[in-house]
CSV table of C-alpha atoms in Angstrom, one decimal:
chain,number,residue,atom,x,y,z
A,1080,UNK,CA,144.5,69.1,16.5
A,1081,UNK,CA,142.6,72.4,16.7
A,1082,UNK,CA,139.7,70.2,18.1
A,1083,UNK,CA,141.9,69.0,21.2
A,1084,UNK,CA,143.5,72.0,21.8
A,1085,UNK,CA,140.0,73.5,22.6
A,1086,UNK,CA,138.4,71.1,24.1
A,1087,UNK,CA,141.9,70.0,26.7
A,1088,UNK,CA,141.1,74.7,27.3
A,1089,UNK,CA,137.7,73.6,27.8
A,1090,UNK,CA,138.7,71.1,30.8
A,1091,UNK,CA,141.6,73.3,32.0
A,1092,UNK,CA,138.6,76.5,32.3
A,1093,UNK,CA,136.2,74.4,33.9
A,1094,UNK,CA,139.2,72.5,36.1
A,1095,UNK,CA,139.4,75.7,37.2
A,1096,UNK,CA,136.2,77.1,38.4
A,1097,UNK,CA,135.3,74.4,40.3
A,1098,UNK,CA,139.0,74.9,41.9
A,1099,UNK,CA,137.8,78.5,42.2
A,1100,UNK,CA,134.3,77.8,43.8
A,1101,UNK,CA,135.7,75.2,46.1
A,1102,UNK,CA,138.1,77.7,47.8
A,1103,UNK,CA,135.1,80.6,47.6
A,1104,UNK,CA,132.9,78.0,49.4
A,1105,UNK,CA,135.5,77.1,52.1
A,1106,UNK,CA,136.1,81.1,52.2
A,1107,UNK,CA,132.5,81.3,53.0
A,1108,UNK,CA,132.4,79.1,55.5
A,1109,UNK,CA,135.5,80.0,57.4
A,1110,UNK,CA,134.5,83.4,58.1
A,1111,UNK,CA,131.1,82.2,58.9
A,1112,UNK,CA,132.4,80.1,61.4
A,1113,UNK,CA,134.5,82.5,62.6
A,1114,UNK,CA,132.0,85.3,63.2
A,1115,UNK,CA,130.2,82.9,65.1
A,1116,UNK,CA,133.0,81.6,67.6
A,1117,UNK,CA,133.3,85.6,67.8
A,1118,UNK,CA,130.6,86.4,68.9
A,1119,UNK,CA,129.7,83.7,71.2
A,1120,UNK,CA,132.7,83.3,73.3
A,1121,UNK,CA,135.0,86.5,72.6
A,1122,UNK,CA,132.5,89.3,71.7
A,1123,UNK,CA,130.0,88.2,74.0
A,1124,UNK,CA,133.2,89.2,77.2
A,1125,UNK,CA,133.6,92.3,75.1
A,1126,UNK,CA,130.0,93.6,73.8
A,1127,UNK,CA,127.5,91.6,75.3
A,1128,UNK,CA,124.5,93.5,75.9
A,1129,UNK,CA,123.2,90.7,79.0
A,1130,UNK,CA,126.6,91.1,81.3
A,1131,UNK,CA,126.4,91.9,84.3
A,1132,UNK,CA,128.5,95.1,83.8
A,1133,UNK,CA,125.8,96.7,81.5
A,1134,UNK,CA,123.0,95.9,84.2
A,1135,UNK,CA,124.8,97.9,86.6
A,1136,UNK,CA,125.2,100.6,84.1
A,1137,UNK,CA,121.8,100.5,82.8
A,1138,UNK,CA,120.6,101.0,86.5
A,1139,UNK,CA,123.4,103.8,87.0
A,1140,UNK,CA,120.7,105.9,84.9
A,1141,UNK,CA,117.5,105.9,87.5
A,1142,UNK,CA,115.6,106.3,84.3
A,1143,UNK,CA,112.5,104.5,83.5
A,1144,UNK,CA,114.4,103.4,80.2
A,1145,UNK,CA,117.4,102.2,82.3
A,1146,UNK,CA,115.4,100.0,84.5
A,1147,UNK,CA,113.4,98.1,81.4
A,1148,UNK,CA,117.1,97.3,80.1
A,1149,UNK,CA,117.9,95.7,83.6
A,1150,UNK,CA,115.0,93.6,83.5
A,1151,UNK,CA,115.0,92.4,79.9
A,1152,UNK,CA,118.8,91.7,80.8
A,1153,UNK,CA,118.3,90.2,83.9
A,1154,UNK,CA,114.6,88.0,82.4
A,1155,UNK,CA,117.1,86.9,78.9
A,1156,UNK,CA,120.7,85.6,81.8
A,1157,UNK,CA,117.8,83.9,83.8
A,1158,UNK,CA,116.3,82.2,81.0
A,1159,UNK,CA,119.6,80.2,80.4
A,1160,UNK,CA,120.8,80.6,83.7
A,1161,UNK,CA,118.2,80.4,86.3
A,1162,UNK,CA,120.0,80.5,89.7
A,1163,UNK,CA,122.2,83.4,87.9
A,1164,UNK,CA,122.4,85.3,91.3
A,1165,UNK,CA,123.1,88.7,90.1
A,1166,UNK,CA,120.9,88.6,87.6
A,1167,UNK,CA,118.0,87.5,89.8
A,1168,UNK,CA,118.9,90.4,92.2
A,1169,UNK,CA,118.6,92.9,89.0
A,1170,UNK,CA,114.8,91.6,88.4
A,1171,UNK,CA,114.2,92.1,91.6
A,1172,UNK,CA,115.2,95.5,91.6
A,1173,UNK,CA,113.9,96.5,88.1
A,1174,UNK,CA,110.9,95.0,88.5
A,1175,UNK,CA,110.1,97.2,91.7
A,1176,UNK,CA,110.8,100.3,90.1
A,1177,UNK,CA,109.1,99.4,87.1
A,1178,UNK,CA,105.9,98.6,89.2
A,1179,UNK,CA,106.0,102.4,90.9
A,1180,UNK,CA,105.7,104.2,87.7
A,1181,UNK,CA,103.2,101.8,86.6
A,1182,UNK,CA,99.9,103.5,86.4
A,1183,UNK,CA,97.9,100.0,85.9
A,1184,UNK,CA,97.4,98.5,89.3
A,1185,UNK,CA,97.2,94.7,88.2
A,1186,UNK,CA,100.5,95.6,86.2
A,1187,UNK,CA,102.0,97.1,88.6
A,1188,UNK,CA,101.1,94.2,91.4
A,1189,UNK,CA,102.1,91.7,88.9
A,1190,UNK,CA,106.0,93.2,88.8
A,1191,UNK,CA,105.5,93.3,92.4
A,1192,UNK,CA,105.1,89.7,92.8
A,1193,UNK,CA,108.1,89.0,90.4
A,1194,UNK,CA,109.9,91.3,92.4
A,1195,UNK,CA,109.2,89.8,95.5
A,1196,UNK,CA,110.0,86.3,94.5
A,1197,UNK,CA,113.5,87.2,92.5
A,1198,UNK,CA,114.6,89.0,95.5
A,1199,UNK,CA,113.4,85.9,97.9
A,1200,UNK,CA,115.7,83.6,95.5
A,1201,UNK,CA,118.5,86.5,95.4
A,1202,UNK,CA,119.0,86.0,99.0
A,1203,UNK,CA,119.7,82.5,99.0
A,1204,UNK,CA,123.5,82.5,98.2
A,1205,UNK,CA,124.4,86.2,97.6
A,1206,UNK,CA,127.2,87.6,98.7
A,1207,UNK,CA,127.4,88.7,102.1
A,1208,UNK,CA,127.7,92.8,101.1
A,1209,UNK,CA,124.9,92.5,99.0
A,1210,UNK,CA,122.6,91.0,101.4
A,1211,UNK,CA,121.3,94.2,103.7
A,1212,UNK,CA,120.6,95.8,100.3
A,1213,UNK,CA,118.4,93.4,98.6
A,1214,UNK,CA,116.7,92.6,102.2
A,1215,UNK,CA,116.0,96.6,102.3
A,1216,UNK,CA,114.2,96.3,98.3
A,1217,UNK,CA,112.7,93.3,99.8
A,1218,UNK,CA,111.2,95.6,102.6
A,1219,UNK,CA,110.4,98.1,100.1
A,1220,UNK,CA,109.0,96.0,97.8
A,1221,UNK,CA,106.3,94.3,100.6
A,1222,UNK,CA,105.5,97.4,101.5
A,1223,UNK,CA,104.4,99.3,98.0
A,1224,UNK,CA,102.6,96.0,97.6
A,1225,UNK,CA,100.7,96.7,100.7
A,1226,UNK,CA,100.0,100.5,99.6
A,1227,UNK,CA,98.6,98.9,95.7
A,1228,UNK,CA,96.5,96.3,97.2
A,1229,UNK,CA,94.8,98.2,100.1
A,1230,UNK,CA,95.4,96.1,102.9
A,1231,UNK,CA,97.9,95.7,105.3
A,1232,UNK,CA,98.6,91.4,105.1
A,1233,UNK,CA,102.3,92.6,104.6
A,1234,UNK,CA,103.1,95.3,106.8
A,1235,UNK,CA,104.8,92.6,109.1
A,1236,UNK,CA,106.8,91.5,106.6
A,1237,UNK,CA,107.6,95.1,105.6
A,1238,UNK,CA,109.1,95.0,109.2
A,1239,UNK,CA,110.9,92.4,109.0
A,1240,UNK,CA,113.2,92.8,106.4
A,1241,UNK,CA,113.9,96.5,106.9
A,1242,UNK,CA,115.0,95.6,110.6
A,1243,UNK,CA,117.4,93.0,109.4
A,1244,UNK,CA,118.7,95.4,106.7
A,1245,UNK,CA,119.1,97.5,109.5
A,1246,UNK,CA,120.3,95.4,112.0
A,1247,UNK,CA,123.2,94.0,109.2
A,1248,UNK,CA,124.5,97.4,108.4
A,1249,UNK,CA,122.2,99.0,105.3
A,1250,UNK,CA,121.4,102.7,105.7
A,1251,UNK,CA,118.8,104.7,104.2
A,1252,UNK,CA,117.1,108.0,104.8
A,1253,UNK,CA,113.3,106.5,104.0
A,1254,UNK,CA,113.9,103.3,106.3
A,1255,UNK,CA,112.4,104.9,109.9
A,1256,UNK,CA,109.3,106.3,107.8
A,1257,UNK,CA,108.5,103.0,106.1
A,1258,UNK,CA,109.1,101.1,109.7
A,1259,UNK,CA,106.8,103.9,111.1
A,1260,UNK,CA,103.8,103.5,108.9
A,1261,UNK,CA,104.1,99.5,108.8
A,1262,UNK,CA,104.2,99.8,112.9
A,1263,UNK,CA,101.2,102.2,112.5
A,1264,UNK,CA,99.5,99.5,110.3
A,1265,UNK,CA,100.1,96.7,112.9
A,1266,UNK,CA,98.8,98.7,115.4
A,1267,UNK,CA,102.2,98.9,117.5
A,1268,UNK,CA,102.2,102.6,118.4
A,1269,UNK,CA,105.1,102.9,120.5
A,1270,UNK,CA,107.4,101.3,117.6
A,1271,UNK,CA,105.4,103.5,115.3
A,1272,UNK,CA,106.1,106.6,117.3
A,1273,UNK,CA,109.7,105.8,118.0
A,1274,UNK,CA,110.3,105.2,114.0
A,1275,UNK,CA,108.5,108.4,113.3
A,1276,UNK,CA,110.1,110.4,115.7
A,1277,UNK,CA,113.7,108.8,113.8
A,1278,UNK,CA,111.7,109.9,110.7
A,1279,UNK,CA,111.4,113.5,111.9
A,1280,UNK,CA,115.1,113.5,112.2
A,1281,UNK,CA,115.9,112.9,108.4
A,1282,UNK,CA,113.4,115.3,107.3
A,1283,UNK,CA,110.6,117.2,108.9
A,1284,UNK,CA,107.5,117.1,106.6
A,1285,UNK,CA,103.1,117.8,107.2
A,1286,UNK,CA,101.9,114.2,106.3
A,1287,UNK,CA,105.1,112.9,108.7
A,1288,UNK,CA,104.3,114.9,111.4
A,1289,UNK,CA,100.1,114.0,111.4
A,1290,UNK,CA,101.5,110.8,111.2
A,1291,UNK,CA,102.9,111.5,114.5
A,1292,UNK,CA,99.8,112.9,115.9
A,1293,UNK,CA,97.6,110.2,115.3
A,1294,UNK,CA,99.8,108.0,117.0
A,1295,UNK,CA,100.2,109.7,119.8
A,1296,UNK,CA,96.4,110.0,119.8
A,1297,UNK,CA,96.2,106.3,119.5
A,1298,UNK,CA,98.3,106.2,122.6
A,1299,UNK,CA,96.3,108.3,125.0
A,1300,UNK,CA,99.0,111.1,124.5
A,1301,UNK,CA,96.2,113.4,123.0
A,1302,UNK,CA,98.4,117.1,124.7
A,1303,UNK,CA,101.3,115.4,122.6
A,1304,UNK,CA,99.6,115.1,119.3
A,1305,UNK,CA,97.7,118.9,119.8
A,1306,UNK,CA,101.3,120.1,119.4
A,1307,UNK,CA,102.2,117.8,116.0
A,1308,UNK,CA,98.5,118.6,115.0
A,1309,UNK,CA,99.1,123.2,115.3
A,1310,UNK,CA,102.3,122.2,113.8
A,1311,UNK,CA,100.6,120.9,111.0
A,1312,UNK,CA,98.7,123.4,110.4
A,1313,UNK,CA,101.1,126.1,110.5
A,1314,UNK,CA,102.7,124.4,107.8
A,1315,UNK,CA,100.9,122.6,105.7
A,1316,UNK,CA,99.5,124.1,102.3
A,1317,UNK,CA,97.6,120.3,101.4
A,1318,UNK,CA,94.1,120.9,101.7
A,1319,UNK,CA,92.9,117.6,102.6
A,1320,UNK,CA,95.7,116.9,105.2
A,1321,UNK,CA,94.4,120.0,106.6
A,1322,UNK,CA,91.3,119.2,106.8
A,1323,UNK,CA,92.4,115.9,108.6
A,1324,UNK,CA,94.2,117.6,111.5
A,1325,UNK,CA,91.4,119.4,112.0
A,1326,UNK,CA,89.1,116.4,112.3
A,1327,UNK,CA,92.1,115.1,114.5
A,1328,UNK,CA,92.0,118.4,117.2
A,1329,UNK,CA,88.2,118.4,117.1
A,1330,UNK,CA,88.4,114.8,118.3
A,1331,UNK,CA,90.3,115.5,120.6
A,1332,UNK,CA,88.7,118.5,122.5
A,1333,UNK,CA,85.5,116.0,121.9
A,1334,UNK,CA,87.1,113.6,124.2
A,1335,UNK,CA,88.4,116.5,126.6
A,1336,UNK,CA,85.4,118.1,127.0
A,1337,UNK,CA,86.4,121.3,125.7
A,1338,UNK,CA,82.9,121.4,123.7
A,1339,UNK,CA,83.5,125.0,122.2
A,1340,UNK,CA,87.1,124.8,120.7
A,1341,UNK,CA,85.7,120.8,119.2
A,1342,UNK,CA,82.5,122.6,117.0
A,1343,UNK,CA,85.1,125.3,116.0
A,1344,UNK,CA,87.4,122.9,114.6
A,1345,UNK,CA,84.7,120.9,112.4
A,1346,UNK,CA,82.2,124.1,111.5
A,1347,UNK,CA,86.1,125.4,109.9
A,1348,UNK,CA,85.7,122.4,107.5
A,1349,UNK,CA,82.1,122.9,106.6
A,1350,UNK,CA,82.8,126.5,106.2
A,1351,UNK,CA,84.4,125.7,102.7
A,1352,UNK,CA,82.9,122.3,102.6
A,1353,UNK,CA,79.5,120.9,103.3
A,1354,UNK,CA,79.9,117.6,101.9
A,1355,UNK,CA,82.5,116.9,104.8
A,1356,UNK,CA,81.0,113.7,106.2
A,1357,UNK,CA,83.8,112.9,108.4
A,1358,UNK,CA,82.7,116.8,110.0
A,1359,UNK,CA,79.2,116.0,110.1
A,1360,UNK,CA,80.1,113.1,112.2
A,1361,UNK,CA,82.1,114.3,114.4
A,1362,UNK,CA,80.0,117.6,114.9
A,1363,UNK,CA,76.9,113.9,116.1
A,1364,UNK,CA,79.4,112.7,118.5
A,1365,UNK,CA,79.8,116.4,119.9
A,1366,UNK,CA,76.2,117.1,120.3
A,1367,UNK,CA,75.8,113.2,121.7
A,1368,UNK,CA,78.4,114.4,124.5
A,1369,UNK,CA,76.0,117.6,125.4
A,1370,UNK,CA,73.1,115.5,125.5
A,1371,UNK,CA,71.4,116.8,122.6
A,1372,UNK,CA,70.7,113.6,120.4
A,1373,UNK,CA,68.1,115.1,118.2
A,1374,UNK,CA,71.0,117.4,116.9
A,1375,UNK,CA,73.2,114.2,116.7
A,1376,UNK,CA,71.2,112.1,114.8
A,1377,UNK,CA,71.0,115.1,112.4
A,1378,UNK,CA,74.7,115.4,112.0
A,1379,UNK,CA,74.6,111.8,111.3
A,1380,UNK,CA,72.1,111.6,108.9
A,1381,UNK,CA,73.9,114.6,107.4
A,1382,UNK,CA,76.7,112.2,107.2
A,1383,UNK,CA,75.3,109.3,105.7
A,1384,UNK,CA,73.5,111.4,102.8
A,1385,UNK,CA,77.2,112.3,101.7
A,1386,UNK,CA,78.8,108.6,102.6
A,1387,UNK,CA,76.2,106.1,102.7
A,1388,UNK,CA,78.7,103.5,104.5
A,1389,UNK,CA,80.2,105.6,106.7
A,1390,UNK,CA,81.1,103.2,109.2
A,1391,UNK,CA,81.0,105.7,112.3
A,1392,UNK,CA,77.7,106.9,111.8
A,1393,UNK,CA,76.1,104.1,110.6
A,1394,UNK,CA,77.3,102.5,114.1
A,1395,UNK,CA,75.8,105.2,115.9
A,1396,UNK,CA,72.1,105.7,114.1
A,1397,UNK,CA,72.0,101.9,115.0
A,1398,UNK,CA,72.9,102.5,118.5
A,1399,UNK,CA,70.3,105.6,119.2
């Protein structure tokens, strides 16, 4: 009897663990479930890191930090999502201000070129108020890819988009300086000047207003860019931009024939530097004026010791 009784406790023990474990396991797996459908469909409105609301604030900050959040946002929507238009606009914009503080110029071009092509696919089907703004990061973004690479393949580009930012209501204060130097690149001087002179408006600076001068040069205006040029130098406390507007006004009194203010100008620079070459050269092209070519070729020479392919010089020891 004793024997039954114990073993009928045994059963009603064990009856009751696996009871026990069965409603543990479905315990389990309840709230696992749970935290899942959580987090995918009703956290992810309330706390997910990729919205579209923590882009904007993440690029609220203007800090180097805040723009690497945007773009590892913006690179995880657009992984399962890749027309996500917001999203493509944000890698556009991240990756451009990524690739300015970038210090490694095949980095930097390489974030460029995403740049370029998320903001290219941005504009296709963005909304209408967000358009001038990504076409003006478009126009900035061709035209720091011109400044990296050296050349000037974009500076039309450059022009393009800025002018229909422009022309579709988008404002900013660096727009007539970056349409002035692509102009300048394209060799339009009369756009470059007109942009510059909008530039000059906005804020008055020593590389803007050289900038100005050389145009003006370019144009034939050389009594125009004498003024911008003593302007400059009545300003300026950069060294080499100093230098440059005195290249500039000895150049110019070169081509004048005022032979005596032109040496003053260039014997300035070699006063504190000999190794100007760009001085030397243009103290040859004085003396070539007066006649004296032994003198010239000296200056030249002179040059080409301190900038072997100086293109200038080279062209005139060939020539003489």
């Amino acid at each position: 009897m004793k024997a039954r009784y114990g073993l009928d406790l045994f059963y009603h023990k064990r009856k009751t663990f696996v009871i026990k474990f069965i409603i543990a396991s479905f315990a389990i797996v309840f709230v696992t479930l749970f935290s899942f459908i959580f987090i995918k469909f009703i956290g992810n409105k309330f706390f997910k890191l990729d919205s579209v609301d923590s882009m904007y604030k993440n690029w609220s900050l203007h800090t180097e930090d805040g723009y690497k959040s945007v773009y590892n946002s913006a690179s995880r929507i657009l992984d399962e999502n890749p027309y996500h238009n917001a999203a493509l606009a944000f890698l556009g914009y991240s990756s451009f201000m990524l690739a300015e503080s970038e210090t490694d110029n095949i980095k930097s071009q390489e974030l460029l070129d995403k740049s370029i092509f998320s903001l290219r696919k941005a504009m296709h089907g963005c909304k209408k108020d967000t358009l001038p703004q990504i076409q003006y990061m478009l126009g900035r973004a061709y035209f720091y890819k011109n400044k990296v690479s050296a050349y000037h393949y974009y500076a039309d580009l450059v022009v393009k988009y800025l002018s229909l930012a422009v022309s579709n209501g988008y404002k900013s204060a660096d727009i007539p300086l970056l349409l002035g130097l692509s102009y300048a690149s394209l060799g339009e001087t009369d756009e470059s000047i007109a942009a510059f002179t909008e530039a000059l408006l906005v804020r008055e600076t020593d590389t803007l207003l050289f900038n100005i001068a050389k145009q003006y040069c370019n144009n034939g205006q050389e009594s125009v860019a004498k003024q911008y040029l003593v302007r400059v130098m009545k300003i300026s406390q950069n060294e080499d931009l100093l230098d440059d507007s005195h290249i500039l006004l000895g150049q110019i009194y070169t081509s004048e024939g005022n032979f005596s203010d032109a040496e003053k100008e260039f014997n300035s620079i070699l006063e504190k530097n000999q190794n100007s070459a760009d001085a030397h050269y243009g103290l040859g092209v004085l003396y070539e004026k007066k006649g004296d070519n032994i003198k010239a070729r000296s200056e030249w020479r002179k040059c080409l010791k301190i900038q072997f392919n100086h293109k200038g010089a080279l062209k005139k020891m060939s020539e003489l």
